[in-house]
Amino acid sequence: MNIDLSGRRALVSGSSQGIGLAIATELARAGAAVVVNGRGEDRTERAAAEITEQLPDANVTAVAADLATADGAAELRDRVPDVDILVNNLGIFGARPVLEIDDDEWRRYFEVNVLSAVRLTRIYLPGMMDRGWGRVLNIASDSAVVIPVEMVHYGMTKTALLAVTRGFAKAATGTGVTVNSVIVGPTHTPGVETFVGELVGDDLPWDEAQRRFMREHRPNSLIQRLIEPAEVGAMVVYLSSEFASVTTGGAVRADGGYVDSILP
């Protein structure tokens, strides 16, 4: 299967590091012109440079904007009026007992993880529908289905993304545009390394800490290792291609078999 995204422009929110950067890299590898986004200009420029270092012929643009705010989304729209592929990856997570989460933190998680995706979809989906082709992908998580006791607020936002995905897919009925979410399992990123350290201790060697984390906190994983970000990127590239033209309104799993059900 040769996936060629030449002639398509892709925007990946929150792509200055981690899964977002890996997704942007794999989309560029497939030939898409990629817009990399982050809050800070320096980090966003570094991410774009990292992609072009790997892929010298890649067409990469760095746009810094805080997409957790309406003003930031409007700023991005002004600089990038149209895209063919929108990947809503921006998200925050962290461990906190649910009874200690105050109203402000609930709102912050919803603003960043859900409303950022809603705003960008409202901005870019109409143009895709008018042109008769487009892809919207919301990066969700196994936590949308298996709510983790240590971060209920994060799980709530990812569950909301599944509903948002289905709703926008219905709005795009018959237009040639697909809207899907990707349920990502425990993935190896710098943020997750910090999270693992918080749960199992910072004094363990990484390989041992990872094994203990999977055994004690993510025992449902069928691969019993953290997923590499490029593996998530590969799924996004496929869903962004012509080969995935009949997959829409779905929650596609790239979770290492973590979710213990036939369907999400």
Short mmCIF file of C-alpha atoms in Angstrom, two decimals:
data_model
loop_
_atom_site.label_atom_id
_atom_site.label_comp_id
_atom_site.label_asym_id
_atom_site.label_seq_id
_atom_site.Cartn_x
_atom_site.Cartn_y
_atom_site.Cartn_z
CA MET A 1 0.00 0.00 0.00
CA ASN A 2 1.64 3.21 -1.19
CA ILE A 3 0.10 6.22 0.53
CA ASP A 4 0.80 9.49 -1.25
CA LEU A 5 -0.56 12.66 0.33
CA SER A 6 1.11 15.02 -2.12
CA GLY A 7 -1.03 18.05 -2.81
CA ARG A 8 -2.71 17.88 0.61
CA ARG A 9 -2.14 20.35 3.43
CA ALA A 10 -2.30 19.00 6.97
CA LEU A 11 -2.53 20.88 10.26
CA VAL A 12 -1.60 19.09 13.48
CA SER A 13 -2.43 20.95 16.68
CA GLY A 14 -0.10 20.56 19.63
CA SER A 15 2.65 19.14 17.42
CA SER A 16 5.78 20.68 18.89
CA GLN A 17 6.61 17.41 20.67
CA GLY A 18 5.48 13.88 21.45
CA ILE A 19 2.67 12.21 19.54
CA GLY A 20 1.78 15.38 17.67
CA LEU A 21 5.31 15.80 16.35
CA ALA A 22 5.41 12.14 15.30
CA ILE A 23 2.08 12.52 13.47
CA ALA A 24 3.31 15.64 11.67
CA THR A 25 6.51 13.84 10.71
CA GLU A 26 4.70 10.83 9.26
CA LEU A 27 2.27 13.04 7.33
CA ALA A 28 5.23 14.92 5.87
CA ARG A 29 6.91 11.62 5.04
CA ALA A 30 3.79 10.69 3.05
CA GLY A 31 4.11 13.91 1.05
CA ALA A 32 1.64 16.26 2.76
CA ALA A 33 2.51 19.90 3.33
CA VAL A 34 2.38 20.12 7.12
CA VAL A 35 1.58 22.96 9.50
CA VAL A 36 3.19 22.40 12.90
CA ASN A 37 1.59 24.13 15.86
CA GLY A 38 2.48 24.88 19.46
CA ARG A 39 2.02 27.72 21.94
CA GLY A 40 5.63 28.90 21.88
CA GLU A 41 7.35 30.13 18.73
CA ASP A 42 10.76 28.70 19.67
CA ARG A 43 9.50 25.17 20.33
CA THR A 44 7.29 25.20 17.25
CA GLU A 45 10.18 26.33 15.04
CA ARG A 46 12.41 23.64 16.54
CA ALA A 47 9.78 21.00 15.78
CA ALA A 48 9.59 22.12 12.16
CA ALA A 49 13.38 22.06 11.92
CA GLU A 50 13.45 18.54 13.38
CA ILE A 51 11.09 17.33 10.67
CA THR A 52 13.08 18.94 7.85
CA GLU A 53 16.29 17.52 9.29
CA GLN A 54 14.82 14.03 8.88
CA LEU A 55 13.02 14.85 5.61
CA PRO A 56 14.95 17.57 3.73
CA ASP A 57 12.32 17.82 0.98
CA ALA A 58 9.41 18.22 3.39
CA ASN A 59 7.12 21.24 3.16
CA VAL A 60 6.73 22.30 6.80
CA THR A 61 5.36 25.54 8.24
CA ALA A 62 5.52 26.48 11.92
CA VAL A 63 2.62 28.49 13.36
CA ALA A 64 2.63 29.36 17.06
CA ALA A 65 -0.82 29.94 18.56
CA ASP A 66 -2.55 28.99 21.81
CA LEU A 67 -5.44 26.91 20.52
CA ALA A 68 -6.96 26.53 23.98
CA THR A 69 -8.39 30.02 23.41
CA ALA A 70 -10.79 31.40 20.81
CA ASP A 71 -8.31 34.18 20.01
CA GLY A 72 -5.57 31.65 19.34
CA ALA A 73 -7.81 29.66 17.00
CA ALA A 74 -8.72 32.86 15.13
CA GLU A 75 -5.05 33.76 14.81
CA LEU A 76 -4.31 30.36 13.31
CA ARG A 77 -7.26 30.67 10.92
CA ASP A 78 -5.92 34.01 9.67
CA ARG A 79 -2.49 32.51 8.97
CA VAL A 80 -3.76 29.15 7.65
CA PRO A 81 -7.15 29.73 5.99
CA ASP A 82 -7.67 26.20 4.60
CA VAL A 83 -6.44 22.68 5.21
CA ASP A 84 -7.31 19.30 3.75
CA ILE A 85 -6.34 17.26 6.82
CA LEU A 86 -6.99 18.47 10.37
CA VAL A 87 -5.51 16.50 13.25
CA ASN A 88 -6.76 17.71 16.64
CA ASN A 89 -3.99 16.42 18.86
CA LEU A 90 -3.64 19.18 21.46
CA GLY A 91 -4.18 17.84 24.96
CA ILE A 92 -3.06 17.94 28.57
CA PHE A 93 -3.08 15.23 31.21
CA GLY A 94 -1.94 14.62 34.75
CA ALA A 95 -2.72 12.57 37.82
CA ARG A 96 -5.00 13.99 40.52
CA PRO A 97 -7.55 12.35 42.86
CA VAL A 98 -11.00 13.10 41.47
CA LEU A 99 -12.27 14.59 44.74
CA GLU A 100 -9.46 17.15 44.64
CA ILE A 101 -10.21 18.48 41.13
CA ASP A 102 -11.77 21.94 41.43
CA ASP A 103 -14.05 23.71 38.97
CA ASP A 104 -11.23 25.68 37.34
CA GLU A 105 -9.27 22.53 36.56
CA TRP A 106 -12.34 20.79 35.11
CA ARG A 107 -12.85 23.82 32.86
CA ARG A 108 -9.19 24.00 31.85
CA TYR A 109 -9.14 20.36 30.77
CA PHE A 110 -12.34 20.81 28.77
CA GLU A 111 -11.09 24.01 27.10
CA VAL A 112 -7.77 22.49 26.04
CA ASN A 113 -8.76 18.93 25.20
CA VAL A 114 -12.26 19.36 23.77
CA LEU A 115 -13.05 22.94 22.80
CA SER A 116 -9.75 23.36 20.93
CA ALA A 117 -10.85 20.52 18.64
CA VAL A 118 -14.39 21.87 18.32
CA ARG A 119 -13.15 25.34 17.36
CA LEU A 120 -10.73 24.10 14.72
CA THR A 121 -13.30 21.73 13.26
CA ARG A 122 -15.82 24.58 13.00
CA ILE A 123 -13.17 26.63 11.21
CA TYR A 124 -11.92 24.07 8.70
CA LEU A 125 -14.72 21.53 8.14
CA PRO A 126 -16.95 23.83 6.02
CA GLY A 127 -14.17 24.40 3.48
CA MET A 128 -13.51 20.68 3.24
CA MET A 129 -17.21 20.05 2.64
CA ASP A 130 -17.35 22.73 -0.06
CA ARG A 131 -14.35 21.17 -1.83
CA GLY A 132 -15.76 17.65 -1.52
CA TRP A 133 -12.76 16.13 0.27
CA GLY A 134 -11.20 16.32 3.70
CA ARG A 135 -10.11 14.48 6.80
CA VAL A 136 -10.69 15.45 10.44
CA LEU A 137 -9.00 13.28 13.05
CA ASN A 138 -9.39 13.71 16.80
CA ILE A 139 -6.68 12.08 18.88
CA ALA A 140 -8.50 10.37 21.73
CA SER A 141 -7.26 7.79 24.21
CA ASP A 142 -8.00 4.45 25.80
CA SER A 143 -8.89 6.64 28.79
CA ALA A 144 -12.06 7.63 26.91
CA VAL A 145 -13.37 4.11 27.43
CA VAL A 146 -11.39 2.82 30.42
CA ILE A 147 -11.56 5.86 32.72
CA PRO A 148 -8.37 5.90 34.83
CA VAL A 149 -9.04 6.47 38.51
CA GLU A 150 -5.98 8.73 38.78
CA MET A 151 -7.15 11.18 36.06
CA VAL A 152 -10.91 11.14 35.65
CA HIS A 153 -10.91 14.70 34.27
CA TYR A 154 -8.64 13.64 31.40
CA GLY A 155 -10.75 10.58 30.65
CA MET A 156 -13.90 12.71 30.59
CA THR A 157 -12.45 14.96 27.89
CA LYS A 158 -11.46 12.03 25.71
CA THR A 159 -14.93 10.50 26.05
CA ALA A 160 -16.33 13.85 24.94
CA LEU A 161 -14.08 13.76 21.87
CA LEU A 162 -15.67 10.48 20.77
CA ALA A 163 -19.11 12.11 20.89
CA VAL A 164 -17.85 15.24 19.13
CA THR A 165 -16.33 13.09 16.40
CA ARG A 166 -19.57 11.24 15.74
CA GLY A 167 -21.55 14.47 15.65
CA PHE A 168 -19.28 16.26 13.18
CA ALA A 169 -19.15 13.13 11.00
CA LYS A 170 -22.94 13.31 10.73
CA ALA A 171 -22.71 16.98 9.81
CA ALA A 172 -20.39 15.99 6.92
CA THR A 173 -22.71 13.27 5.60
CA GLY A 174 -22.37 12.70 1.87
CA THR A 175 -19.72 15.38 1.32
CA GLY A 176 -16.63 13.24 0.79
CA VAL A 177 -15.22 14.35 4.13
CA THR A 178 -14.51 11.82 6.89
CA VAL A 179 -14.31 12.54 10.60
CA ASN A 180 -12.78 9.96 12.93
CA SER A 181 -11.14 9.67 16.31
CA VAL A 182 -8.07 7.59 17.07
CA ILE A 183 -8.05 5.79 20.41
CA VAL A 184 -4.40 5.83 21.41
CA GLY A 185 -3.08 3.50 24.10
CA PRO A 186 -0.23 4.16 26.54
CA THR A 187 2.46 5.82 24.42
CA HIS A 188 6.14 6.52 24.97
CA THR A 189 6.54 10.30 25.16
CA PRO A 190 8.56 12.58 27.47
CA GLY A 191 5.33 13.54 29.23
CA VAL A 192 4.45 9.90 29.83
CA GLU A 193 7.96 9.22 31.13
CA THR A 194 7.33 11.91 33.75
CA PHE A 195 3.90 10.45 34.49
CA VAL A 196 5.36 6.95 34.89
CA GLY A 197 7.92 8.36 37.31
CA GLU A 198 5.16 9.95 39.38
CA LEU A 199 3.36 6.61 39.69
CA VAL A 200 6.20 4.11 40.16
CA GLY A 201 9.06 6.32 41.36
CA ASP A 202 11.90 8.21 39.71
CA ASP A 203 14.66 5.99 41.09
CA LEU A 204 14.07 3.01 38.78
CA PRO A 205 15.87 2.47 35.44
CA TRP A 206 13.52 3.34 32.57
CA ASP A 207 13.05 -0.21 31.26
CA GLU A 208 12.15 -1.47 34.72
CA ALA A 209 9.89 1.52 35.41
CA GLN A 210 8.06 0.97 32.11
CA ARG A 211 7.50 -2.72 32.83
CA ARG A 212 6.24 -1.98 36.33
CA PHE A 213 3.93 0.76 35.04
CA MET A 214 2.41 -1.55 32.43
CA ARG A 215 2.07 -4.42 34.90
CA GLU A 216 0.56 -2.39 37.74
CA HIS A 217 -1.31 0.44 36.03
CA ARG A 218 -2.03 -0.74 32.45
CA PRO A 219 -2.33 -4.55 32.75
CA ASN A 220 -4.94 -4.75 29.96
CA SER A 221 -2.33 -3.97 27.29
CA LEU A 222 -1.90 -6.95 24.99
CA ILE A 223 1.50 -5.82 23.75
CA GLN A 224 2.76 -5.07 27.29
CA ARG A 225 4.92 -2.16 26.18
CA LEU A 226 4.41 1.50 25.51
CA ILE A 227 3.41 2.37 21.95
CA GLU A 228 5.94 4.40 19.97
CA PRO A 229 4.59 7.73 18.65
CA ALA A 230 5.46 6.87 15.04
CA GLU A 231 3.08 3.91 15.29
CA VAL A 232 0.25 6.33 16.03
CA GLY A 233 1.46 8.48 13.15
CA ALA A 234 1.15 5.53 10.79
CA MET A 235 -2.52 5.09 11.73
CA VAL A 236 -3.18 8.79 11.16
CA VAL A 237 -1.51 8.66 7.74
CA TYR A 238 -3.73 5.76 6.73
CA LEU A 239 -6.92 7.47 7.93
CA SER A 240 -5.83 10.61 6.05
CA SER A 241 -5.51 8.73 2.78
CA GLU A 242 -7.86 7.71 0.00
CA PHE A 243 -7.69 4.14 1.30
CA ALA A 244 -9.79 5.14 4.34
CA SER A 245 -12.58 6.77 2.34
CA VAL A 246 -15.34 4.63 3.89
CA THR A 247 -14.17 4.96 7.49
CA THR A 248 -16.02 7.84 9.16
CA GLY A 249 -17.72 8.59 12.44
CA GLY A 250 -15.58 5.91 14.03
CA ALA A 251 -13.22 5.44 16.95
CA VAL A 252 -10.27 3.60 15.42
CA ARG A 253 -7.98 1.89 17.90
CA ALA A 254 -4.21 2.22 18.00
CA ASP A 255 -4.10 1.07 21.60
CA GLY A 256 -2.03 -2.11 21.74
CA GLY A 257 -5.22 -4.04 22.53
CA TYR A 258 -5.66 -2.15 25.77
CA VAL A 259 -9.42 -1.57 25.54
CA ASP A 260 -11.00 -4.89 26.55
CA SER A 261 -13.94 -4.90 24.16
CA ILE A 262 -14.72 -5.72 20.56
CA LEU A 263 -15.96 -2.18 19.95
CA PRO A 264 -15.06 0.98 21.93
#
